[in-house]
PDB file of C-alpha atoms in Angstrom:
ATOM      1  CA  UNK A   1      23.211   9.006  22.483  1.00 44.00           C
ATOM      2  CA  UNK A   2      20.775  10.429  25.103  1.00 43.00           C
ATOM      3  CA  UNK A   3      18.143  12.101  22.369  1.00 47.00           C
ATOM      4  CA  UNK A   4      15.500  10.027  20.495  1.00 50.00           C
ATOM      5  CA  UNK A   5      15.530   9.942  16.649  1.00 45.00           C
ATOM      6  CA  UNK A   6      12.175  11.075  16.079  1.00 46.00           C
ATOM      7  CA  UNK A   7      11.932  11.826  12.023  1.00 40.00           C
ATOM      8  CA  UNK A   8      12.843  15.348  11.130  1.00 39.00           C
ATOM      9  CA  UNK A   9       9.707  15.083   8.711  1.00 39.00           C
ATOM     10  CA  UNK A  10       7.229  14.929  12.123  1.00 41.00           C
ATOM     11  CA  UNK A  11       9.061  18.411  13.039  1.00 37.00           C
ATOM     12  CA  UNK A  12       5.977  20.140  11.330  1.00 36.00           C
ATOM     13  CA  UNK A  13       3.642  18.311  12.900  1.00 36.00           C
ATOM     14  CA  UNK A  14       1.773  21.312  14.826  1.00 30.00           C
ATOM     15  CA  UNK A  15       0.068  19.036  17.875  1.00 37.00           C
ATOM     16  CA  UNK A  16       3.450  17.872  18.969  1.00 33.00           C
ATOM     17  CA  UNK A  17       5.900  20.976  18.693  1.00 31.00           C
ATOM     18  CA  UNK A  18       6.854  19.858  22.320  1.00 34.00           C
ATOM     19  CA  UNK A  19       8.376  16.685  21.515  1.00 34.00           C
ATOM     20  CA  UNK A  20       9.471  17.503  17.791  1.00 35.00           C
ATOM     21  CA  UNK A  21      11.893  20.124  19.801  1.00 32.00           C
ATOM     22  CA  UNK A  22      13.412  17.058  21.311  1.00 32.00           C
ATOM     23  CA  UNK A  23      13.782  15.331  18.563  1.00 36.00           C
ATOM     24  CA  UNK A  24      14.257  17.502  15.066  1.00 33.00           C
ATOM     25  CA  UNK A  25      17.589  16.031  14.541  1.00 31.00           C
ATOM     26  CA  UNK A  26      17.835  12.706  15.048  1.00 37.00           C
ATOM     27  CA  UNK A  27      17.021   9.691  12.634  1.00 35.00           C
ATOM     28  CA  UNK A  28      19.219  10.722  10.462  1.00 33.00           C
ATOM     29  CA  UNK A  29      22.162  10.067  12.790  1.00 32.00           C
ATOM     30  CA  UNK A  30      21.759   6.267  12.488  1.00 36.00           C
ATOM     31  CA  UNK A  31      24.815   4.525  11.594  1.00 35.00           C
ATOM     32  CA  UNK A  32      25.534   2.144  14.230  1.00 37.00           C
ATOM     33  CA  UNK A  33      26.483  -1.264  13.129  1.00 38.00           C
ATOM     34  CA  UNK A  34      23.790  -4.304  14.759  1.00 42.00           C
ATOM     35  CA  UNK A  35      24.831  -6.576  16.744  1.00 43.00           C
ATOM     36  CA  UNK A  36      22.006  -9.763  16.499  1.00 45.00           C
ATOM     37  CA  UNK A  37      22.150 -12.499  18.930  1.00 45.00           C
ATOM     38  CA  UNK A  38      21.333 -16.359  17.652  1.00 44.00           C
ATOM     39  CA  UNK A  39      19.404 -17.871  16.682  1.00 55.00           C
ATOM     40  CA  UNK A  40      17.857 -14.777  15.284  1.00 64.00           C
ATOM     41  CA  UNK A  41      13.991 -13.789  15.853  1.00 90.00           C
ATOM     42  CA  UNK A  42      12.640 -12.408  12.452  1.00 95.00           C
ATOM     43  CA  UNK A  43       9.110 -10.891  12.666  1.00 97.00           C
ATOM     44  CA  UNK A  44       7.307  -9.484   9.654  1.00 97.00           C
ATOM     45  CA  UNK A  45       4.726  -6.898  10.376  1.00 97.00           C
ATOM     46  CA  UNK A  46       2.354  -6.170   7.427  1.00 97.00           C
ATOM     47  CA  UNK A  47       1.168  -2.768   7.456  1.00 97.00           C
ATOM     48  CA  UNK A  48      -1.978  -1.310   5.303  1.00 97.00           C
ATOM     49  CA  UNK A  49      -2.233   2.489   4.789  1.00 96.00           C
ATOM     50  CA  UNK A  50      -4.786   4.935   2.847  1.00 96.00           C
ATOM     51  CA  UNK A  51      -2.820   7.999   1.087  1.00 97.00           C
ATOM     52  CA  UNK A  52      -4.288  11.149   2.034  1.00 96.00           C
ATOM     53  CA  UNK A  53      -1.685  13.328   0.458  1.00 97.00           C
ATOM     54  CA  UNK A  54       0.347  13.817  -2.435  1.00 98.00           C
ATOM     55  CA  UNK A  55       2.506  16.834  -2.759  1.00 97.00           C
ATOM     56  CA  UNK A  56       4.793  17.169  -5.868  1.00 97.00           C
ATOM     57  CA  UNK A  57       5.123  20.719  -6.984  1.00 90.00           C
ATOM     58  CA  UNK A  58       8.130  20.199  -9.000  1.00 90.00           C
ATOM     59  CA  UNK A  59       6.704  17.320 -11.087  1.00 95.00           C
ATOM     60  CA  UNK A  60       9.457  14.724 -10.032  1.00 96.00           C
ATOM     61  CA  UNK A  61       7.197  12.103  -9.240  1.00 97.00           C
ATOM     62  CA  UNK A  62       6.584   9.619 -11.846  1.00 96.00           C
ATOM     63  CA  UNK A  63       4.142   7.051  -9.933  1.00 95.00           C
ATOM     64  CA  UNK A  64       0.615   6.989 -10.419  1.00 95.00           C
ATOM     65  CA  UNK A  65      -0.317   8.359  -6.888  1.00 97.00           C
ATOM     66  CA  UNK A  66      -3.385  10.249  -5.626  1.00 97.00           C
ATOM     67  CA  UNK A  67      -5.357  10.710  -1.951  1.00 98.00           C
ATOM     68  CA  UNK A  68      -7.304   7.748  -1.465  1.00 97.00           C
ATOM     69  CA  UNK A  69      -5.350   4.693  -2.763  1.00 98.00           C
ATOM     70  CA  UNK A  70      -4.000   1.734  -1.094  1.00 98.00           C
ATOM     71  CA  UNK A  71      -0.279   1.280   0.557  1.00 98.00           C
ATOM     72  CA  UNK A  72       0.429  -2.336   1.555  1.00 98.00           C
ATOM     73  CA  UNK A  73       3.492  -4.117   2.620  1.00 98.00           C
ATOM     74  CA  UNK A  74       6.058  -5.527   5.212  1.00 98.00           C
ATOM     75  CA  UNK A  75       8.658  -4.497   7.331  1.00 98.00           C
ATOM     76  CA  UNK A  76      11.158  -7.014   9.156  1.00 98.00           C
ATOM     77  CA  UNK A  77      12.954  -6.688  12.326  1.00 98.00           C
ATOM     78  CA  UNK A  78      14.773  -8.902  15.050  1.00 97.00           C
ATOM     79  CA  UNK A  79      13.573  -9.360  18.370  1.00 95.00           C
ATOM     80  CA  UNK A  80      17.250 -10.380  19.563  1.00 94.00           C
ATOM     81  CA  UNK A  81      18.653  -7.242  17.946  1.00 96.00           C
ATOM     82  CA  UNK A  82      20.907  -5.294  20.751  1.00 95.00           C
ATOM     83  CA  UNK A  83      19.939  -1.726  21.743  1.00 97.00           C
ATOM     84  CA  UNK A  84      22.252   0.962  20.291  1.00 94.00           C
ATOM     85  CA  UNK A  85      21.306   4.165  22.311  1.00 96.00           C
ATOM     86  CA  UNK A  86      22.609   5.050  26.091  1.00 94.00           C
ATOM     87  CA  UNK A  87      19.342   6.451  27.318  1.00 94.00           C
ATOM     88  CA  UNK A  88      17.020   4.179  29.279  1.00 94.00           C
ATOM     89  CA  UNK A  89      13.825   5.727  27.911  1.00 96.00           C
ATOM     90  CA  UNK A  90      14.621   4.831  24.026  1.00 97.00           C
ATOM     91  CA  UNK A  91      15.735   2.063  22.218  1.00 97.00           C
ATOM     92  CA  UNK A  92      17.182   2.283  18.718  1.00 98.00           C
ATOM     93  CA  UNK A  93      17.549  -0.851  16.654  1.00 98.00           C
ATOM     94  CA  UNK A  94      19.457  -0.625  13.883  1.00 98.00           C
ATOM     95  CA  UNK A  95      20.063  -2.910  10.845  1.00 98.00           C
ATOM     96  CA  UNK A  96      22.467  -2.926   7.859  1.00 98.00           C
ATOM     97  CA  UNK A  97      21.980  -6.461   5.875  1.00 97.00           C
ATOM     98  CA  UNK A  98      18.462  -8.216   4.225  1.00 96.00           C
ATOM     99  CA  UNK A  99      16.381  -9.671   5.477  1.00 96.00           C
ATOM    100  CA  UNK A 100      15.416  -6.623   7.721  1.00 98.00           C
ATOM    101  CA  UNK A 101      14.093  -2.859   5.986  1.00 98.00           C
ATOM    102  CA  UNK A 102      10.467  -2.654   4.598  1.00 98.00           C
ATOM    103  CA  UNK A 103       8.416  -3.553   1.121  1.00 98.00           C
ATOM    104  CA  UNK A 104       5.877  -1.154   0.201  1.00 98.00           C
ATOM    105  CA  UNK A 105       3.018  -1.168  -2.785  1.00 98.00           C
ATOM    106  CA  UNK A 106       2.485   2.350  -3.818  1.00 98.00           C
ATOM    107  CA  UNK A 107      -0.731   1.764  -5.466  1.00 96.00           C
ATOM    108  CA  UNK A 108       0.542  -1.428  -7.131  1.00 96.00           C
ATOM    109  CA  UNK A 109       3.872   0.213  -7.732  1.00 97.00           C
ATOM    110  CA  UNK A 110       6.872  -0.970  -5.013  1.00 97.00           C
ATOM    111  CA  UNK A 111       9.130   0.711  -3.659  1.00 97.00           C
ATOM    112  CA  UNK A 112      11.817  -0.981  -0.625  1.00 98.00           C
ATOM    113  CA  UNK A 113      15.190  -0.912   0.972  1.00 98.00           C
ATOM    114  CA  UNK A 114      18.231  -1.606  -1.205  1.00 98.00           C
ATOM    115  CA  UNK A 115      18.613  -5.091  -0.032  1.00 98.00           C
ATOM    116  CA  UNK A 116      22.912  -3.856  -1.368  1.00 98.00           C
ATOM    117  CA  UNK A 117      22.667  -1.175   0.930  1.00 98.00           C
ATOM    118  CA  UNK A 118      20.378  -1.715   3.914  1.00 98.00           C
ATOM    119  CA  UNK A 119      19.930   1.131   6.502  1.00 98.00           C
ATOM    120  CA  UNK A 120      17.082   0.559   8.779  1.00 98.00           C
ATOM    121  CA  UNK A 121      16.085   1.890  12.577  1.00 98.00           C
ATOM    122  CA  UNK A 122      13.314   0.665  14.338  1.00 98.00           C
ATOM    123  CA  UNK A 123      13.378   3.269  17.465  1.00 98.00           C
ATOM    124  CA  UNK A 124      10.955   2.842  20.688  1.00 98.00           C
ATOM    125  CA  UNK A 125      10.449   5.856  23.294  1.00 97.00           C
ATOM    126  CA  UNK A 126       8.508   4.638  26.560  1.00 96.00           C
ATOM    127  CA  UNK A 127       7.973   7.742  29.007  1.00 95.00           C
ATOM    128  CA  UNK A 128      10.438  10.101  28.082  1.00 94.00           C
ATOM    129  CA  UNK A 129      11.565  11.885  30.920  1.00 90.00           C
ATOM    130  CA  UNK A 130      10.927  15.914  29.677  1.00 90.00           C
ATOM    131  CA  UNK A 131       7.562  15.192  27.593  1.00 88.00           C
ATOM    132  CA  UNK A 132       6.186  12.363  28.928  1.00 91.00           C
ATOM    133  CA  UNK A 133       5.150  10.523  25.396  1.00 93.00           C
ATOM    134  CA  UNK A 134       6.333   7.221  23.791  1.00 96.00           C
ATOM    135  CA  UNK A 135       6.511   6.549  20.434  1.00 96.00           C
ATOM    136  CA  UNK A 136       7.144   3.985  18.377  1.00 97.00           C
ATOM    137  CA  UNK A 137       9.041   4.449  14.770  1.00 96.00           C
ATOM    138  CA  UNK A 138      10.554   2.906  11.813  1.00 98.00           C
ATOM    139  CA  UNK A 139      12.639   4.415   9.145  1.00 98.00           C
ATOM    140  CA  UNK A 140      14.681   3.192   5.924  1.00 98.00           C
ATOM    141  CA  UNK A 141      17.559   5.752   4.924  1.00 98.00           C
ATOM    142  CA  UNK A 142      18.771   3.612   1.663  1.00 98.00           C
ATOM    143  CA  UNK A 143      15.649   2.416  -0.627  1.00 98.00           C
ATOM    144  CA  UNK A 144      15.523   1.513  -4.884  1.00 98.00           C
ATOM    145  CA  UNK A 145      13.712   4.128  -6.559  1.00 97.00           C
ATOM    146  CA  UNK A 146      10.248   3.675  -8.165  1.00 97.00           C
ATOM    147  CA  UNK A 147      10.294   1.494 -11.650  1.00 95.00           C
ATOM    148  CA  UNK A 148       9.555   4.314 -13.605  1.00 95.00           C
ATOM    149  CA  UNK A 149      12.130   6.008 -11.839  1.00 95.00           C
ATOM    150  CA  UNK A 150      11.763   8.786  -9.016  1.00 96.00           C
ATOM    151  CA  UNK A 151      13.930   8.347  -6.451  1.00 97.00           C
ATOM    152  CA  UNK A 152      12.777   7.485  -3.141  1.00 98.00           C
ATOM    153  CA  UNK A 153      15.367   8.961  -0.273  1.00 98.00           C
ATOM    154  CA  UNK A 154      13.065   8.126   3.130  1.00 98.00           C
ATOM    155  CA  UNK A 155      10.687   5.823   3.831  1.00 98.00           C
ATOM    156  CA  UNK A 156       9.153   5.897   7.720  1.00 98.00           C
ATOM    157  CA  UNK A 157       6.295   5.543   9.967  1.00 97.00           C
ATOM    158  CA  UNK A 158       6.102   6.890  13.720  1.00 94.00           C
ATOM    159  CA  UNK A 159       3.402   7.080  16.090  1.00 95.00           C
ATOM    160  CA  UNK A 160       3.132   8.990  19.345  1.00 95.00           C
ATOM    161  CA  UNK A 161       1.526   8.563  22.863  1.00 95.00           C
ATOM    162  CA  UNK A 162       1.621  11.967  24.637  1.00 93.00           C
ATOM    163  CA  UNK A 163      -0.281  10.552  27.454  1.00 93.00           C
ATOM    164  CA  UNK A 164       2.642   7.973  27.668  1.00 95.00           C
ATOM    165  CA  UNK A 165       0.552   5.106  28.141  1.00 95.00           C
ATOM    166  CA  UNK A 166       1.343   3.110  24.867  1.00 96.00           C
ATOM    167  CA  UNK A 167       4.242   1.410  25.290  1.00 96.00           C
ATOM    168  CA  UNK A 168       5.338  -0.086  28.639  1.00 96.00           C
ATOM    169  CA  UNK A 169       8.765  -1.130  28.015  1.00 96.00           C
ATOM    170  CA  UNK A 170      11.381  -0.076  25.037  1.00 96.00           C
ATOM    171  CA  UNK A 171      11.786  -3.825  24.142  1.00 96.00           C
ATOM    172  CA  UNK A 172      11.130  -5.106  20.192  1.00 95.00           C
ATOM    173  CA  UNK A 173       7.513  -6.914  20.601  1.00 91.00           C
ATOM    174  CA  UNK A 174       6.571  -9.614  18.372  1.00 92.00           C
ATOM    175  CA  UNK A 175       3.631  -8.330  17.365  1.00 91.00           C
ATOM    176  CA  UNK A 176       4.402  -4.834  16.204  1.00 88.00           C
ATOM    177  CA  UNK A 177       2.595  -1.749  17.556  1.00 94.00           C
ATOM    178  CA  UNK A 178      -1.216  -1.494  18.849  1.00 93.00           C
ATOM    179  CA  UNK A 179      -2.214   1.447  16.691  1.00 93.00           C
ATOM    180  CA  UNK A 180      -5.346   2.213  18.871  1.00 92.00           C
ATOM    181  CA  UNK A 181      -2.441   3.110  22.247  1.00 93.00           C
ATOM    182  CA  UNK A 182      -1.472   5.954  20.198  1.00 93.00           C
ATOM    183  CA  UNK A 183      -2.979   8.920  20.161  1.00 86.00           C
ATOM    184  CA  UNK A 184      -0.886  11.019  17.715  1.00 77.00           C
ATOM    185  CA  UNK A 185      -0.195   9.359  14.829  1.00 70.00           C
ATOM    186  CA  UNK A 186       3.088  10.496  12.483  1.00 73.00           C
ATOM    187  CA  UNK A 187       1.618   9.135   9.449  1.00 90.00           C
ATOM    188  CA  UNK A 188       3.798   6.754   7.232  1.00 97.00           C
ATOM    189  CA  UNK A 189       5.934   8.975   4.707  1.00 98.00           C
ATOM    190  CA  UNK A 190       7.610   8.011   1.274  1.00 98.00           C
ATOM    191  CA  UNK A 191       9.319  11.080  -0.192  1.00 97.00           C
ATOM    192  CA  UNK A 192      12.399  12.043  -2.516  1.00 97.00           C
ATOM    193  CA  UNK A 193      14.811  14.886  -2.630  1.00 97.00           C
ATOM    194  CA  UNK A 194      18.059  14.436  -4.896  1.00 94.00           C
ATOM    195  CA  UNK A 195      15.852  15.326  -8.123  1.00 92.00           C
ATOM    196  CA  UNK A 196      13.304  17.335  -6.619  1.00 95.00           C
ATOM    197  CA  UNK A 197      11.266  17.212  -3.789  1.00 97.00           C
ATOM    198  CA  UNK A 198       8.066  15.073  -3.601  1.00 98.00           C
ATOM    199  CA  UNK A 199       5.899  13.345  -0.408  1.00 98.00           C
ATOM    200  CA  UNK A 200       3.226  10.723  -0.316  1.00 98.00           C
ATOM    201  CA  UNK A 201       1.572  11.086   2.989  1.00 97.00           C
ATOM    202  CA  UNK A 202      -0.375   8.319   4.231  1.00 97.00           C
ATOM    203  CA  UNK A 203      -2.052   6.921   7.230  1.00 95.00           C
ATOM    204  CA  UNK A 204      -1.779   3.270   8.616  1.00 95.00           C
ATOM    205  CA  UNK A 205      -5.074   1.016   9.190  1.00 94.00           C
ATOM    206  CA  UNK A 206      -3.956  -1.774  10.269  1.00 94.00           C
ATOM    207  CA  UNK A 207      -0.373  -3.332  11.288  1.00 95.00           C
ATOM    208  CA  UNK A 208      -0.435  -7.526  12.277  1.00 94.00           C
ATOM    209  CA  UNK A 209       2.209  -9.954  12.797  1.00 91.00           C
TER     210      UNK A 209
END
């Protein structure tokens, strides 16, 4: 694979129809089986987010969400984790068992991967070669539904750098991305389909190791 996986959902993003172009296929392509290296490198990156929007015009959301409240949570990744994609400008980790995906808190109300069916891509772009940008994004394809029972088919957070300057290398960090490098920001995303479409749209404050 040559093309980044840049979420479909950042497609309608209007200040980066450039790189969206590049990219409107491709996260959902991950299937790639992960090949980890020992002794294995866990980091935990705990995000916090502000929802800013809600959308849920067919009523299918049953969590208590509106603009303004709090996301918190984790995601986990391997810094030994082997690099699935053939292009030397991204890098697409990919993971398929616990402990790796990502823990949210909807407002109190949690939502994760299936730790029975993990699907999980961390993906890093550093100066691609058309646009120019990097980006750095996460995304969980397989997640248990809210308590109260909406389904919730994609979780993911990506942030861009069209001035390319963010990221230097396409190599997992321990730390987890500066969120000040980025100058376009993808927002993260929790949304459902199979019953009806909903979206909570939220941006991230603050990500630490």
């Amino acid at each position: 694979m040559s093309a980044s996986k840049i979420s479909r959902w950042a497609a309608s993003t209007a200040s980066i129809t450039a790189l969206s172009a590049l990219a409107s296929a491709a996260l959902v392509l991950t299937s790639a089986s992960t090949a980890v290296a020992a002794p294995p490198k866990l980091v935990s990156i705990t995000i916090k987010a502000v929802v800013d929007e809600v959308i849920d015009t067919a009523g299918v959301l049953c969590a208590d969400v509106e603009p303004g409240d709090t996301i918190t949570g984790t995601y986990v990744y391997n810094t030994r984790t082997r690099d699935h994609n053939d292009a030397d400008h991204v890098a697409d980790y990919s993971y398929k068992t616990t402990p790796y995906g990502i823990k949210l808190r909807v407002n109190g109300m949690a939502v994760r991967t299936d730790p029975a069916k993990v699907d999980f891509l961390v993906e890093l772009v550093n100066d691609d070669p058309v646009v120019g940008y990097d980006a750095y994004s996460i995304a969980s394809y397989s997640n248990l539904p809210f308590r109260c029972g909406s389904p919730v088919d994609f979780i993911g957070w990506s942030l861009a750098d069209l001035s390319g300057t963010a990221l230097s290398t396409t190599a997992l960090g321990k730390k987890g991305p500066r969120i000040a490098a980025f100058n376009s920001t993808f927002e993260l995303i929790v949304e459902g389909w199979t019953k009806g479409f909903y979206r909570i749209r939220a941006h991230v404050t603050s990500a630490r190791a």
